[in-house]
Amino acid sequence: MNYRHAYHAGNFADVVKHIILTRLVLYLQRKDQAFRVIDTHAGIGRYDLKGIEAGKTNEWQAGIGRLLETRLDPAVAGLIDPYLDIVRAENADGAIRRYPGSPLIVRHLLRRQDRLSALELHPEDAERLGDLFAGDVQVRVTKLDGWLAMGAHLPPKEKRGLVLVDPPFEVAGEFDRLVDGLARAHKRFSGGTYALWYPVKDRQEVSRFAAALRATGIPKILRTELMIRAPSAEPRLDGTGMIIVNPPFTLEDELRLLFPALSKILSEEKNAGFTVDWVRGEQVDA
């Protein structure tokens, strides 16, 4: 409950995470049928990059700030521009001050028939999130432990959707909760897409996490990791990871195009590296 994402909003991990999120939602738009996005750890929705919290770390400058200053190859730009368009829409005067969190990014992408369920446990953050979407009939904000949603909120009535799980990783056991939560959710909504974010700090712990995911027997688990530096002697955020279950058939190729460019832009060290591979099941249905 002490974690506040405002200190880290717009950093390299947010950039990678939110580009992937955008690609996933855009793929859902390919069919006219309605879908629902469930954001289990939604935060406050919009962050002030010039505020006290973000100003203490300035992590955004090496994340979204650096990306906005980079001229991209046209093929890469075509995949990233929908995300950057949302960031720019939140900063209409041209100066970058506001950064959209995951629920606001999703809201920008929803069609009239689509819905967002945004869950947040922290009382102050839940209140701010509720204020942000007050009166919006396409968004339902609930003060709730996001882990409970992995069972109680599934399957969505739309029968199509994406579950974004982005826990703070401020207490022990979050990797175990990710595996358990996914296993529970997948039994209720096996056809949904799941995007599970995690930090890369302890490489051995991350390897155990991948092994535990493989052991669930759940098929079609794609792993993505982007490092900004080599492994550290002391635990620190060396990289950002995301597990995607039931990914769009287009996503792997998109990420193999995106990640070399993002690594070059966001890394603190040359050849810090990235991973796009399959934890389980290399074949995905179109």
Short mmCIF file of C-alpha atoms in Angstrom, two decimals:
data_model
loop_
_atom_site.label_atom_id
_atom_site.label_comp_id
_atom_site.label_asym_id
_atom_site.label_seq_id
_atom_site.Cartn_x
_atom_site.Cartn_y
_atom_site.Cartn_z
CA MET A 1 0.00 0.00 0.00
CA ASN A 2 3.03 2.30 0.21
CA TYR A 3 3.81 2.04 -3.51
CA ARG A 4 2.90 5.11 -5.57
CA HIS A 5 3.41 4.83 -9.29
CA ALA A 6 3.65 8.62 -9.60
CA TYR A 7 7.36 8.35 -8.78
CA HIS A 8 7.94 6.10 -11.80
CA ALA A 9 5.33 7.25 -14.32
CA GLY A 10 6.60 7.47 -17.87
CA ASN A 11 9.84 5.59 -17.19
CA PHE A 12 11.30 3.01 -19.58
CA ALA A 13 9.16 0.23 -18.10
CA ASP A 14 5.98 2.24 -18.65
CA VAL A 15 6.97 2.98 -22.23
CA VAL A 16 7.49 -0.68 -23.13
CA LYS A 17 4.45 -1.86 -21.16
CA HIS A 18 2.12 0.73 -22.67
CA ILE A 19 3.31 0.20 -26.24
CA ILE A 20 2.48 -3.50 -25.86
CA LEU A 21 -0.85 -2.62 -24.24
CA THR A 22 -1.71 -0.37 -27.18
CA ARG A 23 -0.85 -3.09 -29.70
CA LEU A 24 -3.08 -5.56 -27.84
CA VAL A 25 -6.09 -3.24 -27.71
CA LEU A 26 -5.71 -2.27 -31.35
CA TYR A 27 -5.77 -5.93 -32.30
CA LEU A 28 -9.03 -6.42 -30.39
CA GLN A 29 -10.49 -3.63 -32.53
CA ARG A 30 -10.11 -5.74 -35.68
CA LYS A 31 -13.47 -7.36 -34.97
CA ASP A 32 -16.68 -5.36 -34.59
CA GLN A 33 -17.72 -7.41 -31.56
CA ALA A 34 -17.41 -5.54 -28.25
CA PHE A 35 -14.61 -6.30 -25.82
CA ARG A 36 -13.75 -5.43 -22.23
CA VAL A 37 -10.39 -4.53 -20.72
CA ILE A 38 -9.92 -5.34 -17.04
CA ASP A 39 -7.08 -3.37 -15.43
CA THR A 40 -6.43 -5.01 -12.06
CA HIS A 41 -3.98 -2.45 -10.61
CA ALA A 42 -5.11 0.69 -12.35
CA GLY A 43 -3.48 3.50 -10.33
CA ILE A 44 -4.75 7.06 -10.68
CA GLY A 45 -4.97 7.15 -14.47
CA ARG A 46 -3.07 10.38 -15.15
CA TYR A 47 0.29 11.50 -13.74
CA ASP A 48 1.89 14.92 -13.40
CA LEU A 49 5.46 14.63 -14.63
CA LYS A 50 6.26 18.03 -13.14
CA GLY A 51 4.74 17.10 -9.79
CA ILE A 52 6.54 16.42 -6.54
CA GLU A 53 6.67 12.64 -6.91
CA ALA A 54 7.86 12.45 -10.52
CA GLY A 55 10.21 15.36 -9.89
CA LYS A 56 12.05 13.41 -7.20
CA THR A 57 13.14 10.70 -9.64
CA ASN A 58 12.78 12.25 -13.12
CA GLU A 59 12.64 8.69 -14.46
CA TRP A 60 10.32 9.82 -17.22
CA GLN A 61 13.13 11.76 -18.87
CA ALA A 62 14.92 8.50 -19.75
CA GLY A 63 11.62 6.94 -20.80
CA ILE A 64 8.87 8.82 -22.59
CA GLY A 65 11.03 11.96 -22.74
CA ARG A 66 13.76 10.13 -24.64
CA LEU A 67 11.32 8.37 -26.97
CA LEU A 68 9.58 11.60 -27.94
CA GLU A 69 12.92 13.13 -28.91
CA THR A 70 13.90 10.24 -31.20
CA ARG A 71 13.25 10.06 -34.91
CA LEU A 72 11.95 6.58 -35.60
CA ASP A 73 12.24 4.34 -38.63
CA PRO A 74 8.91 4.48 -40.49
CA ALA A 75 8.11 0.81 -39.86
CA VAL A 76 8.78 1.18 -36.14
CA ALA A 77 6.96 4.51 -35.99
CA GLY A 78 3.87 2.89 -37.48
CA LEU A 79 3.68 0.58 -34.47
CA ILE A 80 4.55 3.16 -31.81
CA ASP A 81 2.63 6.17 -33.11
CA PRO A 82 -0.79 5.10 -31.73
CA TYR A 83 0.74 5.14 -28.23
CA LEU A 84 2.57 8.43 -28.79
CA ASP A 85 -0.61 9.98 -30.21
CA ILE A 86 -2.31 9.28 -26.87
CA VAL A 87 0.57 10.85 -24.92
CA ARG A 88 0.46 13.91 -27.17
CA ALA A 89 -3.31 14.15 -26.84
CA GLU A 90 -2.81 14.44 -23.08
CA ASN A 91 -0.39 17.31 -23.71
CA ALA A 92 -2.16 19.42 -26.30
CA ASP A 93 0.05 22.46 -25.69
CA GLY A 94 3.12 20.52 -26.86
CA ALA A 95 4.96 20.51 -23.53
CA ILE A 96 5.13 17.09 -21.87
CA ARG A 97 3.66 17.40 -18.41
CA ARG A 98 0.97 14.73 -18.15
CA TYR A 99 1.48 11.03 -18.62
CA PRO A 100 -1.48 8.69 -19.16
CA GLY A 101 -1.54 5.53 -17.08
CA SER A 102 -2.89 2.26 -18.42
CA PRO A 103 -6.61 2.94 -17.81
CA LEU A 104 -6.44 6.27 -19.60
CA ILE A 105 -4.50 4.76 -22.51
CA VAL A 106 -7.17 2.09 -22.83
CA ARG A 107 -9.94 4.70 -22.63
CA HIS A 108 -8.46 6.60 -25.56
CA LEU A 109 -8.68 3.42 -27.63
CA LEU A 110 -12.17 2.21 -26.73
CA ARG A 111 -14.88 2.23 -29.35
CA ARG A 112 -18.49 3.00 -28.42
CA GLN A 113 -19.30 -0.67 -27.81
CA ASP A 114 -16.23 -1.44 -25.65
CA ARG A 115 -15.83 -1.22 -21.88
CA LEU A 116 -13.11 -0.81 -19.24
CA SER A 117 -13.17 -2.15 -15.69
CA ALA A 118 -10.51 -0.30 -13.68
CA LEU A 119 -9.69 -1.69 -10.24
CA GLU A 120 -7.56 0.01 -7.58
CA LEU A 121 -7.14 -0.87 -3.92
CA HIS A 122 -5.32 2.20 -2.57
CA PRO A 123 -8.15 4.41 -1.22
CA GLU A 124 -6.76 7.77 -2.31
CA ASP A 125 -5.76 6.48 -5.74
CA ALA A 126 -9.13 4.79 -6.23
CA GLU A 127 -10.88 8.06 -5.41
CA ARG A 128 -8.76 10.00 -7.89
CA LEU A 129 -9.35 7.37 -10.55
CA GLY A 130 -13.08 7.56 -9.92
CA ASP A 131 -13.00 11.32 -10.27
CA LEU A 132 -11.09 11.02 -13.56
CA PHE A 133 -13.79 8.83 -15.10
CA ALA A 134 -16.81 10.31 -13.35
CA GLY A 135 -19.84 10.17 -15.63
CA ASP A 136 -18.12 7.95 -18.19
CA VAL A 137 -20.55 5.13 -18.96
CA GLN A 138 -17.87 3.04 -20.68
CA VAL A 139 -15.62 2.89 -17.61
CA ARG A 140 -16.37 1.30 -14.26
CA VAL A 141 -13.97 2.13 -11.43
CA THR A 142 -14.02 -0.19 -8.41
CA LYS A 143 -12.05 0.05 -5.17
CA LEU A 144 -10.97 -3.57 -4.95
CA ASP A 145 -7.91 -5.75 -4.54
CA GLY A 146 -7.02 -6.51 -8.15
CA TRP A 147 -6.07 -10.07 -7.34
CA LEU A 148 -9.71 -10.79 -6.50
CA ALA A 149 -10.73 -9.73 -9.99
CA MET A 150 -8.80 -12.63 -11.49
CA GLY A 151 -11.76 -14.77 -10.50
CA ALA A 152 -14.73 -12.61 -9.58
CA HIS A 153 -14.76 -10.43 -12.71
CA LEU A 154 -14.29 -13.22 -15.24
CA PRO A 155 -15.49 -14.03 -17.75
CA PRO A 156 -16.67 -10.62 -18.95
CA LYS A 157 -20.16 -10.53 -20.42
CA GLU A 158 -18.65 -9.45 -23.75
CA LYS A 159 -16.81 -12.82 -23.94
CA ARG A 160 -13.85 -11.01 -25.52
CA GLY A 161 -11.23 -9.11 -23.68
CA LEU A 162 -7.88 -8.33 -22.18
CA VAL A 163 -6.82 -8.61 -18.55
CA LEU A 164 -3.91 -6.36 -17.62
CA VAL A 165 -2.17 -7.30 -14.37
CA ASP A 166 0.39 -4.72 -13.28
CA PRO A 167 1.10 -5.23 -9.57
CA PRO A 168 3.46 -2.95 -7.63
CA PHE A 169 5.93 -5.70 -6.59
CA GLU A 170 6.49 -3.98 -3.27
CA VAL A 171 5.81 -7.07 -1.14
CA ALA A 172 7.14 -10.62 -1.31
CA GLY A 173 5.24 -13.24 -3.25
CA GLU A 174 4.03 -11.19 -6.23
CA PHE A 175 5.45 -13.68 -8.75
CA ASP A 176 3.58 -16.49 -7.01
CA ARG A 177 0.40 -14.41 -7.02
CA LEU A 178 0.80 -13.80 -10.75
CA VAL A 179 1.04 -17.52 -11.46
CA ASP A 180 -1.81 -18.45 -9.13
CA GLY A 181 -3.98 -15.60 -10.38
CA LEU A 182 -3.42 -16.52 -14.01
CA ALA A 183 -4.19 -20.19 -13.38
CA ARG A 184 -7.42 -19.27 -11.61
CA ALA A 185 -8.46 -16.74 -14.25
CA HIS A 186 -7.61 -18.99 -17.19
CA LYS A 187 -9.99 -21.66 -15.89
CA ARG A 188 -12.83 -19.12 -16.01
CA PHE A 189 -11.84 -17.28 -19.19
CA SER A 190 -9.48 -19.44 -21.24
CA GLY A 191 -10.00 -17.48 -24.45
CA GLY A 192 -9.05 -14.10 -23.04
CA THR A 193 -5.75 -12.33 -23.54
CA TYR A 194 -3.68 -11.74 -20.40
CA ALA A 195 -0.83 -9.26 -20.07
CA LEU A 196 1.21 -9.72 -16.88
CA TRP A 197 3.86 -7.12 -16.11
CA TYR A 198 6.90 -7.82 -13.93
CA PRO A 199 10.19 -6.12 -13.07
CA VAL A 200 13.52 -7.73 -13.88
CA LYS A 201 15.62 -7.36 -10.74
CA ASP A 202 16.53 -10.86 -9.55
CA ARG A 203 17.25 -12.96 -12.67
CA GLN A 204 16.93 -16.26 -10.78
CA GLU A 205 13.53 -15.27 -9.46
CA VAL A 206 12.42 -14.36 -12.97
CA SER A 207 13.61 -17.75 -14.23
CA ARG A 208 11.64 -19.52 -11.50
CA PHE A 209 8.61 -17.47 -12.51
CA ALA A 210 8.90 -18.64 -16.12
CA ALA A 211 9.26 -22.25 -14.97
CA ALA A 212 6.16 -21.93 -12.79
CA LEU A 213 4.19 -20.52 -15.72
CA ARG A 214 5.31 -23.41 -17.90
CA ALA A 215 4.24 -25.87 -15.23
CA THR A 216 0.64 -24.57 -15.29
CA GLY A 217 0.16 -26.23 -18.66
CA ILE A 218 -1.49 -23.08 -20.03
CA PRO A 219 -0.67 -22.82 -23.76
CA LYS A 220 0.36 -19.80 -25.81
CA ILE A 221 2.50 -17.93 -23.27
CA LEU A 222 4.76 -15.33 -24.87
CA ARG A 223 7.56 -13.74 -22.82
CA THR A 224 9.01 -10.30 -23.52
CA GLU A 225 11.84 -8.62 -21.62
CA LEU A 226 13.81 -5.49 -22.38
CA MET A 227 16.94 -4.73 -20.37
CA ILE A 228 18.48 -1.31 -19.94
CA ARG A 229 21.71 -2.62 -18.37
CA ALA A 230 23.60 -5.79 -17.49
CA PRO A 231 22.73 -7.75 -14.32
CA SER A 232 23.51 -5.78 -11.17
CA ALA A 233 25.30 -7.01 -8.08
CA GLU A 234 22.59 -5.35 -5.98
CA PRO A 235 18.91 -5.76 -6.80
CA ARG A 236 17.69 -2.89 -8.95
CA LEU A 237 15.40 -2.47 -11.91
CA ASP A 238 17.58 -3.74 -14.75
CA GLY A 239 14.70 -4.45 -17.10
CA THR A 240 11.00 -4.72 -17.72
CA GLY A 241 9.08 -7.87 -18.58
CA MET A 242 5.63 -8.80 -19.75
CA ILE A 243 3.99 -12.17 -20.17
CA ILE A 244 1.25 -12.30 -22.78
CA VAL A 245 -1.12 -15.27 -22.77
CA ASN A 246 -3.12 -15.83 -25.96
CA PRO A 247 -1.25 -13.07 -27.79
CA PRO A 248 -2.47 -11.83 -31.17
CA PHE A 249 -0.83 -13.77 -33.98
CA THR A 250 0.71 -10.46 -35.14
CA LEU A 251 2.37 -9.57 -31.84
CA GLU A 252 5.55 -11.64 -31.94
CA ASP A 253 6.63 -10.18 -35.28
CA GLU A 254 5.73 -6.67 -34.13
CA LEU A 255 7.85 -7.03 -30.99
CA ARG A 256 10.80 -8.42 -32.93
CA LEU A 257 10.69 -5.23 -34.96
CA LEU A 258 10.07 -2.93 -31.99
CA PHE A 259 12.47 -4.24 -29.38
CA PRO A 260 15.78 -3.59 -31.19
CA ALA A 261 14.69 0.02 -31.68
CA LEU A 262 13.40 0.43 -28.12
CA SER A 263 16.55 -1.15 -26.72
CA LYS A 264 18.70 1.35 -28.59
CA ILE A 265 16.60 4.27 -27.36
CA LEU A 266 15.98 3.28 -23.74
CA SER A 267 19.05 1.30 -22.66
CA GLU A 268 21.69 2.80 -20.39
CA GLU A 269 24.34 0.38 -21.67
CA LYS A 270 25.06 -0.87 -25.17
CA ASN A 271 23.85 -4.38 -25.95
CA ALA A 272 21.83 -4.55 -22.74
CA GLY A 273 19.63 -7.04 -24.52
CA PHE A 274 16.03 -8.10 -24.92
CA THR A 275 14.01 -11.31 -25.12
CA VAL A 276 11.00 -12.30 -27.18
CA ASP A 277 10.33 -16.01 -26.82
CA TRP A 278 7.76 -18.63 -25.90
CA VAL A 279 7.45 -19.96 -22.38
CA ARG A 280 4.97 -22.48 -23.70
CA GLY A 281 3.47 -23.11 -27.11
CA GLU A 282 5.04 -21.42 -30.11
CA GLN A 283 2.03 -21.72 -32.34
CA VAL A 284 -0.73 -19.15 -32.05
CA ASP A 285 -4.02 -19.20 -33.89
CA ALA A 286 -4.80 -16.39 -36.26
#
